[in-house]
Tab-separated table of C-alpha atoms (C1' of nucleotides) in Angstrom:
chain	number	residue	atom	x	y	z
A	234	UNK	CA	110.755	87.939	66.419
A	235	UNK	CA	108.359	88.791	68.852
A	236	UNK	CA	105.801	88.942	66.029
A	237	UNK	CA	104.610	91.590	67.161
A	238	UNK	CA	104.847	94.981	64.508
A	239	UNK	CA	102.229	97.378	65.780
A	240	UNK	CA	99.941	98.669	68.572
A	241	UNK	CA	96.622	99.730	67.683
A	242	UNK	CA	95.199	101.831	69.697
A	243	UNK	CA	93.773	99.386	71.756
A	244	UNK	CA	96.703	98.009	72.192
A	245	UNK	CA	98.424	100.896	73.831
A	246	UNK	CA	95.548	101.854	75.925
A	247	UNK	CA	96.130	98.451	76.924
A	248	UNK	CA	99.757	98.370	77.670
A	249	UNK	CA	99.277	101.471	80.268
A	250	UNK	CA	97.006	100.170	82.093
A	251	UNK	CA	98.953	97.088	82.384
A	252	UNK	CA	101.662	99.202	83.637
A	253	UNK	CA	99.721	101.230	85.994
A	254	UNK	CA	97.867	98.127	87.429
A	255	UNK	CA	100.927	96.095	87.760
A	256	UNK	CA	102.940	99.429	89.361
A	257	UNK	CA	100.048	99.478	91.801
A	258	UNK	CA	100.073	95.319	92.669
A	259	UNK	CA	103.900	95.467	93.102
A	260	UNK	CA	104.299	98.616	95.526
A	261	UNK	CA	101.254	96.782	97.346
A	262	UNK	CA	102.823	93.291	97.961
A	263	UNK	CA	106.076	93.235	96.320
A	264	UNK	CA	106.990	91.461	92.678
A	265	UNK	CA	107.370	87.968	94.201
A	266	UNK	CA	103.876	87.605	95.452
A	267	UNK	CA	102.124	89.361	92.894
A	268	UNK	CA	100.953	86.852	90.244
A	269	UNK	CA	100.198	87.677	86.695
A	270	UNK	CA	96.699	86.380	86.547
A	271	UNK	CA	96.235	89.478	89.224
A	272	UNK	CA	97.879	91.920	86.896
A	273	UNK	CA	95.694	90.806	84.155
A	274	UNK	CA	92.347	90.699	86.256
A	275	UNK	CA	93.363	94.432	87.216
A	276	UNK	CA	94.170	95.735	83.987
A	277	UNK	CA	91.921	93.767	81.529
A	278	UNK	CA	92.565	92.043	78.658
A	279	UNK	CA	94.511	89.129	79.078
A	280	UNK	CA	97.897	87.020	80.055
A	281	UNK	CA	98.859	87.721	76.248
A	282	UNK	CA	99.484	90.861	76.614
A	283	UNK	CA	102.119	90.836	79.480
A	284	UNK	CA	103.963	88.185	76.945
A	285	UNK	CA	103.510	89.673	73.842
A	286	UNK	CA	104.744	93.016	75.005
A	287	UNK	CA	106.710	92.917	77.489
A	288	UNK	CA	108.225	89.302	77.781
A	289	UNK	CA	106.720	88.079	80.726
A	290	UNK	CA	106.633	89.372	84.402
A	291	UNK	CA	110.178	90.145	84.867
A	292	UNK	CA	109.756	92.473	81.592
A	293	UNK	CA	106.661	93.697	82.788
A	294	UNK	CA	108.315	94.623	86.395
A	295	UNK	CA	111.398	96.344	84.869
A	296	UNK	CA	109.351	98.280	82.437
A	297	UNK	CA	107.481	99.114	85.940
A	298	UNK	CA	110.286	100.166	88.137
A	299	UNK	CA	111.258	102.589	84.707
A	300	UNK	CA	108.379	104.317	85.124
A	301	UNK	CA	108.436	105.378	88.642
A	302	UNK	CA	111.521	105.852	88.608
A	303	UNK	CA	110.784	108.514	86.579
A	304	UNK	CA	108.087	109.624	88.870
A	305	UNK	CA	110.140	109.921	91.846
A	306	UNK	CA	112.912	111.565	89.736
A	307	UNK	CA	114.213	114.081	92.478
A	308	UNK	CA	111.511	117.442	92.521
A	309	UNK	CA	114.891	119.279	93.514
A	310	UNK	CA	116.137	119.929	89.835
A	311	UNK	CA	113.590	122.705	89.560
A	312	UNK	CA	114.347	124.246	92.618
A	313	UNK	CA	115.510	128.263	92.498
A	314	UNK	CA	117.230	128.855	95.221
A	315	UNK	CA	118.943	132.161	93.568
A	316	UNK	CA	119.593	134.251	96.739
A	317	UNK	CA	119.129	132.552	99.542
A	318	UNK	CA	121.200	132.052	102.394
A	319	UNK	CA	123.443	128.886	103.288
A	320	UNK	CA	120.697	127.583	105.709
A	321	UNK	CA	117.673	128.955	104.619
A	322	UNK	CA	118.544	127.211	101.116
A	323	UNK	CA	119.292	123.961	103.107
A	324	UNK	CA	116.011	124.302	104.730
A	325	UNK	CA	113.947	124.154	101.946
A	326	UNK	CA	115.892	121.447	99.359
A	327	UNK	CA	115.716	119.190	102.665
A	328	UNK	CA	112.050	120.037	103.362
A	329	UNK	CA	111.436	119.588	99.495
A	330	UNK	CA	113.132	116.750	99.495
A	331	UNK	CA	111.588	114.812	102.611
A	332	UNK	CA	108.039	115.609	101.672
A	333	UNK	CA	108.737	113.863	98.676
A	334	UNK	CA	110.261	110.714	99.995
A	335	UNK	CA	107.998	110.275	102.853
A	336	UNK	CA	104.722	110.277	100.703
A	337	UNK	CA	104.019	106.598	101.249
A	338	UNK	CA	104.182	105.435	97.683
A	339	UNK	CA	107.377	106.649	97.299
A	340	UNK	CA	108.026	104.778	100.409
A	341	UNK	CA	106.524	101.230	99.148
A	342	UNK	CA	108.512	102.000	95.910
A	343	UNK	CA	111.873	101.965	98.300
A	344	UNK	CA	110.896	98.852	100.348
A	345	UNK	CA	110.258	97.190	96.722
A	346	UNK	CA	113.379	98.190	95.576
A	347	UNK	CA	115.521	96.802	98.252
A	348	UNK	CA	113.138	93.687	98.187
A	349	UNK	CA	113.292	92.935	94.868
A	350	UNK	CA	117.263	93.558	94.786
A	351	UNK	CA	117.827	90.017	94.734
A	352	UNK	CA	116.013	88.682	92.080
A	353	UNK	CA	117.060	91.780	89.915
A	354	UNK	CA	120.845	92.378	90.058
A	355	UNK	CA	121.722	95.884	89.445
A	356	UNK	CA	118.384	97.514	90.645
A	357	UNK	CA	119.465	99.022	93.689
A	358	UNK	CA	122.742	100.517	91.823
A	359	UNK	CA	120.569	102.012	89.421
A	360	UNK	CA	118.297	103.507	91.925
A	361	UNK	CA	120.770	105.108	93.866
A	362	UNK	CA	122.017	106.803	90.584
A	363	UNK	CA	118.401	108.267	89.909
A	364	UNK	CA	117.926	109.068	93.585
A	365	UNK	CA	120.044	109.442	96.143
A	366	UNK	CA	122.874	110.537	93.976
A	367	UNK	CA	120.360	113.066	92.225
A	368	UNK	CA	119.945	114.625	95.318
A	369	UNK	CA	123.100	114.576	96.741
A	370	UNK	CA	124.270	116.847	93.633
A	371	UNK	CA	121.967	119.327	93.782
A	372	UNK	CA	122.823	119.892	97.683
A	373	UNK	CA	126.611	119.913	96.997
A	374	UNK	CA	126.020	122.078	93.547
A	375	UNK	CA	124.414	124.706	96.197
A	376	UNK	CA	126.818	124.569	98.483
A	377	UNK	CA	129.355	125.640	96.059
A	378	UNK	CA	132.247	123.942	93.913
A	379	UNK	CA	134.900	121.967	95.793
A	380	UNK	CA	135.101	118.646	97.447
A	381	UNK	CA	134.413	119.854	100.895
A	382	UNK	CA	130.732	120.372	99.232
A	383	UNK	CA	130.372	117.289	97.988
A	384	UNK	CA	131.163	115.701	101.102
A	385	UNK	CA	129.059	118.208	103.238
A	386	UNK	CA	126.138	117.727	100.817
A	387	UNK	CA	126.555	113.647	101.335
A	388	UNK	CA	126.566	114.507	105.316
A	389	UNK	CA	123.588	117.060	105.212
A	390	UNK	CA	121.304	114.488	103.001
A	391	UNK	CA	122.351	111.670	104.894
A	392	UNK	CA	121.297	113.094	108.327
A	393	UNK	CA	118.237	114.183	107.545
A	394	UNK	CA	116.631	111.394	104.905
A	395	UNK	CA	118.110	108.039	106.470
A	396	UNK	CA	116.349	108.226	109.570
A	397	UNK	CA	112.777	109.255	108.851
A	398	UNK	CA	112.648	107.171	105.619
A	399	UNK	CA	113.639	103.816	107.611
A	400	UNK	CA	110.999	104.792	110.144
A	401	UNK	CA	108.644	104.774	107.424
A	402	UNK	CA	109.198	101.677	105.475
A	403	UNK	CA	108.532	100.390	108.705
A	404	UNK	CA	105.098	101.965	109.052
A	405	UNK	CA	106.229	104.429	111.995
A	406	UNK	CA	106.448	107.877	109.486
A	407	UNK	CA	107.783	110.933	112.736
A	408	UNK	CA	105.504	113.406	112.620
A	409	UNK	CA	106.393	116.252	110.402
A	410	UNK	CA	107.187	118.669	113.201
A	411	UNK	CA	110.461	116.685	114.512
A	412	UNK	CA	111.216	116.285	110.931
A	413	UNK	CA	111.682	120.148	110.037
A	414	UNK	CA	113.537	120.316	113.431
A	415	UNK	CA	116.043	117.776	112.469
A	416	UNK	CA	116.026	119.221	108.879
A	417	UNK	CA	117.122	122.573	110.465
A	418	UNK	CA	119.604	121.708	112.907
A	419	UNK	CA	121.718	119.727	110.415
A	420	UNK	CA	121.216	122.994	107.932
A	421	UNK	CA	122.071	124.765	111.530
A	422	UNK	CA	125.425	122.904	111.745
A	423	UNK	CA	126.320	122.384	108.218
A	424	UNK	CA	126.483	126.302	107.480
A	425	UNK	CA	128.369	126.828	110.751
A	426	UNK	CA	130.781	124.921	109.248
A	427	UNK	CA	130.755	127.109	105.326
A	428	UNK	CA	130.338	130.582	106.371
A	429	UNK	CA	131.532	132.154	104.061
A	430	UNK	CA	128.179	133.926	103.190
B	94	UNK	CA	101.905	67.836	120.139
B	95	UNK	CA	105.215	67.830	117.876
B	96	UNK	CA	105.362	64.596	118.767
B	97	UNK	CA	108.906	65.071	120.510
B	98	UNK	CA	110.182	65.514	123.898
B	99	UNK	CA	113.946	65.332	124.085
B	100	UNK	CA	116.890	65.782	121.271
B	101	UNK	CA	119.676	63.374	121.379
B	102	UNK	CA	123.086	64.080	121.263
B	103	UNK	CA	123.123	63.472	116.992
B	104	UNK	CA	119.635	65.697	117.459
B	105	UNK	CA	121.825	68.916	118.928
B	106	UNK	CA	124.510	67.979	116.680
B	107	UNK	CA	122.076	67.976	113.464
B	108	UNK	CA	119.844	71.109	114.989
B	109	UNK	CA	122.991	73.189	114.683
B	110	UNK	CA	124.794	72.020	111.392
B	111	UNK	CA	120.753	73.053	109.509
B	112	UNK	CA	120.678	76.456	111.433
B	113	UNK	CA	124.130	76.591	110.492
B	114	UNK	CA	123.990	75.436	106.634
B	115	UNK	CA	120.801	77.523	106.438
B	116	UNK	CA	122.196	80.829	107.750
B	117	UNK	CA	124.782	80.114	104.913
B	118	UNK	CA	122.065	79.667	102.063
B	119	UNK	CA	119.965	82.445	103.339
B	120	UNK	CA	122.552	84.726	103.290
B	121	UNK	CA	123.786	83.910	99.885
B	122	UNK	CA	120.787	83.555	98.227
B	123	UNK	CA	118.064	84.896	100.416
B	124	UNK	CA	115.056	82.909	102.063
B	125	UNK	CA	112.551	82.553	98.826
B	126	UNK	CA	115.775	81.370	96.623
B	127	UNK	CA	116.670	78.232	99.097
B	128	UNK	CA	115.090	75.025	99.038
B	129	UNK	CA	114.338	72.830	102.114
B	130	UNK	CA	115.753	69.998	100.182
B	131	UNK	CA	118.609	72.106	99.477
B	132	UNK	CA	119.126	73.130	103.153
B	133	UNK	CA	119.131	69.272	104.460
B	134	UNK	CA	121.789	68.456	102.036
B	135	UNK	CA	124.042	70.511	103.086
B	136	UNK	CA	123.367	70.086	106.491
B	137	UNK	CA	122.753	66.264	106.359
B	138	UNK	CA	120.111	64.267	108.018
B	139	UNK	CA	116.872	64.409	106.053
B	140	UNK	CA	113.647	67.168	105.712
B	141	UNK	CA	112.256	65.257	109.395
B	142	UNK	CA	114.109	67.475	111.113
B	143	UNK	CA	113.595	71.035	109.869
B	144	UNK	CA	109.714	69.918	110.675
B	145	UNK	CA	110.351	68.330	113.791
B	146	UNK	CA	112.763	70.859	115.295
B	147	UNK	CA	111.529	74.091	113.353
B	148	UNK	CA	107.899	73.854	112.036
B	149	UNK	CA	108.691	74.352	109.150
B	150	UNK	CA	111.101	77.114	106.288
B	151	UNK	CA	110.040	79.947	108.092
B	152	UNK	CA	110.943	78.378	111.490
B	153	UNK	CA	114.180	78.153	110.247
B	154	UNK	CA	114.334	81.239	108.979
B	155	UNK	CA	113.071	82.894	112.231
B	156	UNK	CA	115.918	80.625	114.249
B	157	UNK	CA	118.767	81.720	111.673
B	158	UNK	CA	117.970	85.389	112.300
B	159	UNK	CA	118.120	85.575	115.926
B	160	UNK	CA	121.356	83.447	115.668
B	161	UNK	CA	122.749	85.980	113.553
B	162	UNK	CA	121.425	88.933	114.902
B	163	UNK	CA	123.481	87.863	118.252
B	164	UNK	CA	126.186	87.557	116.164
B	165	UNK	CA	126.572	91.091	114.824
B	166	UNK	CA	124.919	92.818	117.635
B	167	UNK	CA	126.987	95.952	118.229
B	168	UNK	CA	130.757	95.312	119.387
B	169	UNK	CA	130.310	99.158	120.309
B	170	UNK	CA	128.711	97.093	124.133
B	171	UNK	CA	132.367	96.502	125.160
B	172	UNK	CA	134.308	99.631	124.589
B	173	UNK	CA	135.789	100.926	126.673
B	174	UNK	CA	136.483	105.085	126.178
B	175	UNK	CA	137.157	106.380	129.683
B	176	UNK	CA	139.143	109.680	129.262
B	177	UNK	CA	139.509	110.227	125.298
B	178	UNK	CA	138.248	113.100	123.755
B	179	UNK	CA	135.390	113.655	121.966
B	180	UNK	CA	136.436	113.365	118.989
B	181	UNK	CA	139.132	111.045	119.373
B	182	UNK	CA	136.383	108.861	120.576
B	183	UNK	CA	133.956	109.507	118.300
B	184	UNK	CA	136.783	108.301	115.820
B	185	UNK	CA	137.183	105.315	117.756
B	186	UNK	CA	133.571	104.257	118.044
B	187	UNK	CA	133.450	105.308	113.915
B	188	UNK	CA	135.817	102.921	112.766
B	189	UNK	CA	135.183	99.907	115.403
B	190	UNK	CA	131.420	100.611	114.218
B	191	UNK	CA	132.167	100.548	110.461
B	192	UNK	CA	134.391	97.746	110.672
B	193	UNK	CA	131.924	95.307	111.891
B	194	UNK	CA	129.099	96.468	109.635
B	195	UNK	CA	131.182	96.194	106.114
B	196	UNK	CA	132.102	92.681	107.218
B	197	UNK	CA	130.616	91.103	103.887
B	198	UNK	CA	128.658	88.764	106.278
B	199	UNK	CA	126.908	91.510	107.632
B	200	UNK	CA	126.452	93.192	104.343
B	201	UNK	CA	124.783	90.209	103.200
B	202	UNK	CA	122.905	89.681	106.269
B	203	UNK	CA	121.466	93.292	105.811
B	204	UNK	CA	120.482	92.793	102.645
B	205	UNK	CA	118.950	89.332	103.529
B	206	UNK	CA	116.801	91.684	106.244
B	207	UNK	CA	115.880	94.165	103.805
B	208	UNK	CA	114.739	91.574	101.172
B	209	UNK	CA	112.781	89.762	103.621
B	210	UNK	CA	110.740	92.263	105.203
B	211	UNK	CA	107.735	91.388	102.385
B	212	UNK	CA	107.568	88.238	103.768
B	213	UNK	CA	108.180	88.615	107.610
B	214	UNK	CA	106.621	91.784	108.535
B	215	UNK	CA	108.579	93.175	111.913
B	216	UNK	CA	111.805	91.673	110.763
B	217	UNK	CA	112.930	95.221	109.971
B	218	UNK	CA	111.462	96.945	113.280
B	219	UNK	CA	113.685	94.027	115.037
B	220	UNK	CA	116.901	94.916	113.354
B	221	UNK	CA	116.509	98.400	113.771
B	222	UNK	CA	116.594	97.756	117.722
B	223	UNK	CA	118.837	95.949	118.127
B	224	UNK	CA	121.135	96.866	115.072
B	225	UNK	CA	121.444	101.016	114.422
B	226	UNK	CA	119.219	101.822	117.582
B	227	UNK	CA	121.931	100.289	119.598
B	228	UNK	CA	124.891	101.667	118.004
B	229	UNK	CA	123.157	105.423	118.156
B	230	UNK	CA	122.736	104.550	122.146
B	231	UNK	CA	126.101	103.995	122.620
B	232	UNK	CA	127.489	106.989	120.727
B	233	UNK	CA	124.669	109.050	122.480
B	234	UNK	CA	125.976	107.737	125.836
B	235	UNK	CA	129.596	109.001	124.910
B	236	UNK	CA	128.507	112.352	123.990
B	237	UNK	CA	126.913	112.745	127.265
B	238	UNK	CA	123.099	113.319	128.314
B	239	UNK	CA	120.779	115.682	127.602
B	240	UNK	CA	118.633	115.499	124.084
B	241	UNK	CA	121.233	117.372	121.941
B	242	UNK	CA	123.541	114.587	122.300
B	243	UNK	CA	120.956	112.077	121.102
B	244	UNK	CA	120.343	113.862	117.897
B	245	UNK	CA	124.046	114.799	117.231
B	246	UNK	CA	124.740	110.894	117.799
B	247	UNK	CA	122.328	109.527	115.104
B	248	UNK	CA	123.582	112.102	113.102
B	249	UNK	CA	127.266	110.949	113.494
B	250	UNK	CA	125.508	107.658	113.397
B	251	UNK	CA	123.790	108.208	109.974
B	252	UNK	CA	126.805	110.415	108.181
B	253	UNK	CA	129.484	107.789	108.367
B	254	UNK	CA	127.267	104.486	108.259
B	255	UNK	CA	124.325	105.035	105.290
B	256	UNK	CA	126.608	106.090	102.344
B	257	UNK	CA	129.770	103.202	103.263
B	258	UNK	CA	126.886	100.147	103.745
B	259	UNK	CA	124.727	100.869	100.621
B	260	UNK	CA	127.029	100.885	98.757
B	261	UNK	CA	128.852	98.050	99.886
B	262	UNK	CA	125.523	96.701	99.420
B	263	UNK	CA	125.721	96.957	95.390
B	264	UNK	CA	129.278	94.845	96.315
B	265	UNK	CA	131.219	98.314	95.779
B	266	UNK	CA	132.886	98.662	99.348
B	267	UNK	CA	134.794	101.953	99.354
B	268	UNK	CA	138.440	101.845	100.288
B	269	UNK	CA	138.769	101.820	103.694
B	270	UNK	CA	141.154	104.836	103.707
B	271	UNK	CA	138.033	106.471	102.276
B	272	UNK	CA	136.029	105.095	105.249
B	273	UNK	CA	138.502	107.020	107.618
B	274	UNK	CA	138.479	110.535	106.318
B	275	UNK	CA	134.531	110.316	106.338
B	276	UNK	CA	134.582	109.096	109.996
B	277	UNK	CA	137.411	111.674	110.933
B	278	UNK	CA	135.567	114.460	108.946
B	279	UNK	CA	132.108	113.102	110.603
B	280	UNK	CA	133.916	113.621	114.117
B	281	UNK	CA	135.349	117.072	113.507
B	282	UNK	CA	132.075	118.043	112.932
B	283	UNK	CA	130.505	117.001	115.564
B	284	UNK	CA	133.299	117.433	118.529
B	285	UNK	CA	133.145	121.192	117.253
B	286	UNK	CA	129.287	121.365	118.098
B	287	UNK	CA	130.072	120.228	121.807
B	288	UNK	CA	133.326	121.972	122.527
B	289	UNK	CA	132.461	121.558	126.318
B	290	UNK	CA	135.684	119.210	126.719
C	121	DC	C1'	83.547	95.265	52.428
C	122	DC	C1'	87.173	92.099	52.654
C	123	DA	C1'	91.885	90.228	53.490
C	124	DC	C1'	95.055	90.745	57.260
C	125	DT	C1'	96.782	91.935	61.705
C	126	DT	C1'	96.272	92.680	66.473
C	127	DT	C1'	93.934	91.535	70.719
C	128	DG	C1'	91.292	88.508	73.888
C	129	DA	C1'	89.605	84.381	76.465
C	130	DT	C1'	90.515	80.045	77.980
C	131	DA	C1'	92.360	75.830	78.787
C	132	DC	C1'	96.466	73.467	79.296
C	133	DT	C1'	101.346	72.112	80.347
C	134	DA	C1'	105.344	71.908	82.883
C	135	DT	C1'	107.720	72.735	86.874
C	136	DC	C1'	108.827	73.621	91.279
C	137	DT	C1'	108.715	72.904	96.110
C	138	DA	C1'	106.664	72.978	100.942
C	139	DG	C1'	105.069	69.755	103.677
C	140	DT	C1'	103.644	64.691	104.972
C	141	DA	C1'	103.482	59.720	105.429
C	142	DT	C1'	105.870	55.591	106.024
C	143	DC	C1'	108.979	52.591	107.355
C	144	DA	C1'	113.920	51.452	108.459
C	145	DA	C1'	117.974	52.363	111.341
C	146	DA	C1'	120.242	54.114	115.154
C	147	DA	C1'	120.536	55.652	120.003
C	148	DC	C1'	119.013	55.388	124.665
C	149	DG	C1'	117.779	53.733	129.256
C	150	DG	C1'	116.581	50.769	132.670
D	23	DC	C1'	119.964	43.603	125.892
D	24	DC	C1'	115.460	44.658	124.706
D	25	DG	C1'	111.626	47.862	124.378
D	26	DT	C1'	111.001	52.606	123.523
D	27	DT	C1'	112.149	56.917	121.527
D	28	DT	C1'	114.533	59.638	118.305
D	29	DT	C1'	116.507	60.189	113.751
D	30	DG	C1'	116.971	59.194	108.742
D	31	DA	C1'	115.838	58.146	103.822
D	32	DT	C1'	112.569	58.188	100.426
D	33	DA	C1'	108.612	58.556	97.931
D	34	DC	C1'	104.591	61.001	97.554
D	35	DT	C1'	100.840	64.693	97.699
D	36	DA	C1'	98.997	69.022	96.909
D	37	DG	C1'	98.980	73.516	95.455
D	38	DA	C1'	100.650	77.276	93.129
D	39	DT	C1'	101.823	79.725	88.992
D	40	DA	C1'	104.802	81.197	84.846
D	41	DG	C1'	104.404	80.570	80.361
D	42	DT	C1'	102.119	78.561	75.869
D	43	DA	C1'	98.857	76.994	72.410
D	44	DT	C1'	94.682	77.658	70.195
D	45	DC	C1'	91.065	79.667	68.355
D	46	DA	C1'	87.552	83.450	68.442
D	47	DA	C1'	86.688	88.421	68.202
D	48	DA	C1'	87.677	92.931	67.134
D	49	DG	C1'	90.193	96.525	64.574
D	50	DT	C1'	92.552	98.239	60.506
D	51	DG	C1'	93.519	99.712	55.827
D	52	DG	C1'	93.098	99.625	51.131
DNA sequence: CCACTTTGATACTATCTAGTATCAAAACGG
DNA sequence: CCGTTTTGATACTAGATAGTATCAAAGTGG
C-alpha cells in the first residue's frame, strides 16, 4: 500500500511539475548528480511527493525518461511522402529526421540515455525500440517491401544520423549546410542502387 | 610536493596490478559503481597508493583510460592492402575493423566511455580521435584521395560499425555471419560508387 | 461546517565513501 | 648494517544525500 488513493487537484498539478522540473535537472547534469532536494526546490512542494508518488528518484527518473520518450517519438510517422521520388523522399525523411535529433534537448536526452545505461538495465534497449528502430521502419517501409529495404533503410539512416549526432553530444553540432549535403549524397547513392522508379 | 620521488621495484609492481584491477572494475561496473577500497583489494597494497601514485579515483580513472585506449587503438595501423581491390579490401578492413570492436572488452570499454562522459567532460572528444576518427582515416586512405573518398569512407565506416556495436552494447551481439553480409553488402556499395579500379 | 484525506515543511537517520593521518614494516643505498 | 625513503595497514574524518517520521496546513465531500 502506498497509501496513497487519490490526487486532488493539487496534487496532479503537482506531480507535472515534478516531472517537468526533474526532466529539465536530468537532461542538464545527468540522473546521478541531480539530487532530489534540487528536484523539489524546482518544482515546489516537497521531498514527499517524489516518495509518495513515484517511489523515490529512480521512479521519478523512469517516469521521466517515459515522457520524453514520448516527445522524441520519431516526427516521421506523419510524414506523406505519396508521390515522390526514391531520393527526393529520402531527402526529406533524413532532413526531417536530423532536424529533430540535432535540436539539443533531444541531444542531452541521448547523452542521458547512454549515461544512465548503467544504473538502469534495459534503458538503452528500450530506446532503440522507440527510436532508432522507429525510424529505421519508416525508411525501409518507403523504400518498398523486401529485405534488401530493410537493410538499405538501416544503411541510409545509419550514414546520415551517426555522425552528426556524435558530433553533437560532444558540443561540436556541423553546420546544417554539410548536413543536407551528406543527407543527399547517401539518398544520391542509395537510389542508384533501387531504381526501379 | 606529493611527497615522493622514486617508486621501488614493489612500487612499479603495485602501480600496475591497481591500474590493472581498476581497468577491470571500471569496465564491469563503471567508474561511479567502484569503490577505492574495493579497487586496493583487488589489487593489494592499501588506499596510500592510489593517492600517492594517482591523486586520487579520478587519477585512476584518467590512467586506466589511456591504458586502454592504447590497447584498442585501431589494428586497421598495420594492414597491409597493397594490390586488392576495392572492395575486396574494403571487406578486409570491414571485418578486421569489426572484429576488434565487438571484442566484449571493447564493448564494455565503450560503454564505460559513453557513461562517463557526465563526469569527465572531453572523454568522448578523446575517443572519437583516436577510436572511429582513426579507423575512417584509414579506410579513407584506401579509397584514395580527394574529398569523395573521405565521405564514402565514414559512410562505409558508419553502415557496418553503428548498428553491430549498439547492439552488442544491450549484450545482443549479432551472429557474426550476420556481421559479414552487412560488411560485404556495405562494400558492394561502395566499390560500385568508385569503379575507377 | 466538520470529519477525513491529501499535501507540505522540516528535521532527522542511516549509509556510503573519498580522502587523510598515523604509525609500523619493508626495501634501499652507501 | 644502519639511516633514510618508500610502502602498507588501519582507523578516522568529513561531507553528501536518499529516504523516513512527524506534525501542521490545506483541500474535499457530505
Amino acid at each position: 500500500m502506498t497509501g496513497q488513493r487519490s490526487l486532488t487537484s493539487r496534487g496532479r498539478a503537482r506531480q507535472q511539475a515534478l516531472v517537468a522540473a526533474a526532466a529539465d535537472l536530468f537532461l542538464a547534469k545527468g540522473f546521478a548528480a541531480v539530487t532530489v532536494d534540487e528536484i523539489v526546490a524546482a518544482a515546489g512542494g516537497s521531498k514527499t511527493n517524489v516518495y509518495r508518488q513515484f517511489g523515490g528518484k529512480e521512479g521519478l527518473f523512469i517516469e521521466v525518461v517515459e515522457v520524453l520518450s514520448a516527445e522524441f517519438l520519431s516526427p516521421l510517422v506523419q510524414l506523406d511522402l505519396g508521390r515522390t521520388g526514391r531520393a527526393a523522399g529520402l531527402e526529406i525523411l533524413g532532413r526531417t529526421l536530423l532536424r529533430q535529433l540535432l535540436e539539443p534537448r533531444h541531444i542531452a536526452f541521448q547523452r542521458m540515455i547512454l549515461a544512465s545505461s548503467d544504473l538502469f538495465p534495459g534503458l538503452m534497449a528500450r530506446w532503440l525500440e522507440t527510436g532508432p528502430r522507429q525510424s529505421q521502419a519508416i525508411i525501409s517501409r518507403f523504400l518498398g517491401p523486401g529485405a534488401e529495404s530493410g537493410r538499405l533503410a538501416l544503411f541510409f539512416h545509419d550514414m546520415i544520423v551517426t555522425d552528426p549526432v556524435l558530433r553533437a553530444m560532444m558540443g561540436e553540432t556541423p553546420p546544417w549546410d554539410e548536413i543536407e549535403a551528406q543527407i543527399d549524397a547517401a539518398a544520391a547513392m542509395v537510389a542508384r542502387l533501387l531504381p526501379q522508379d
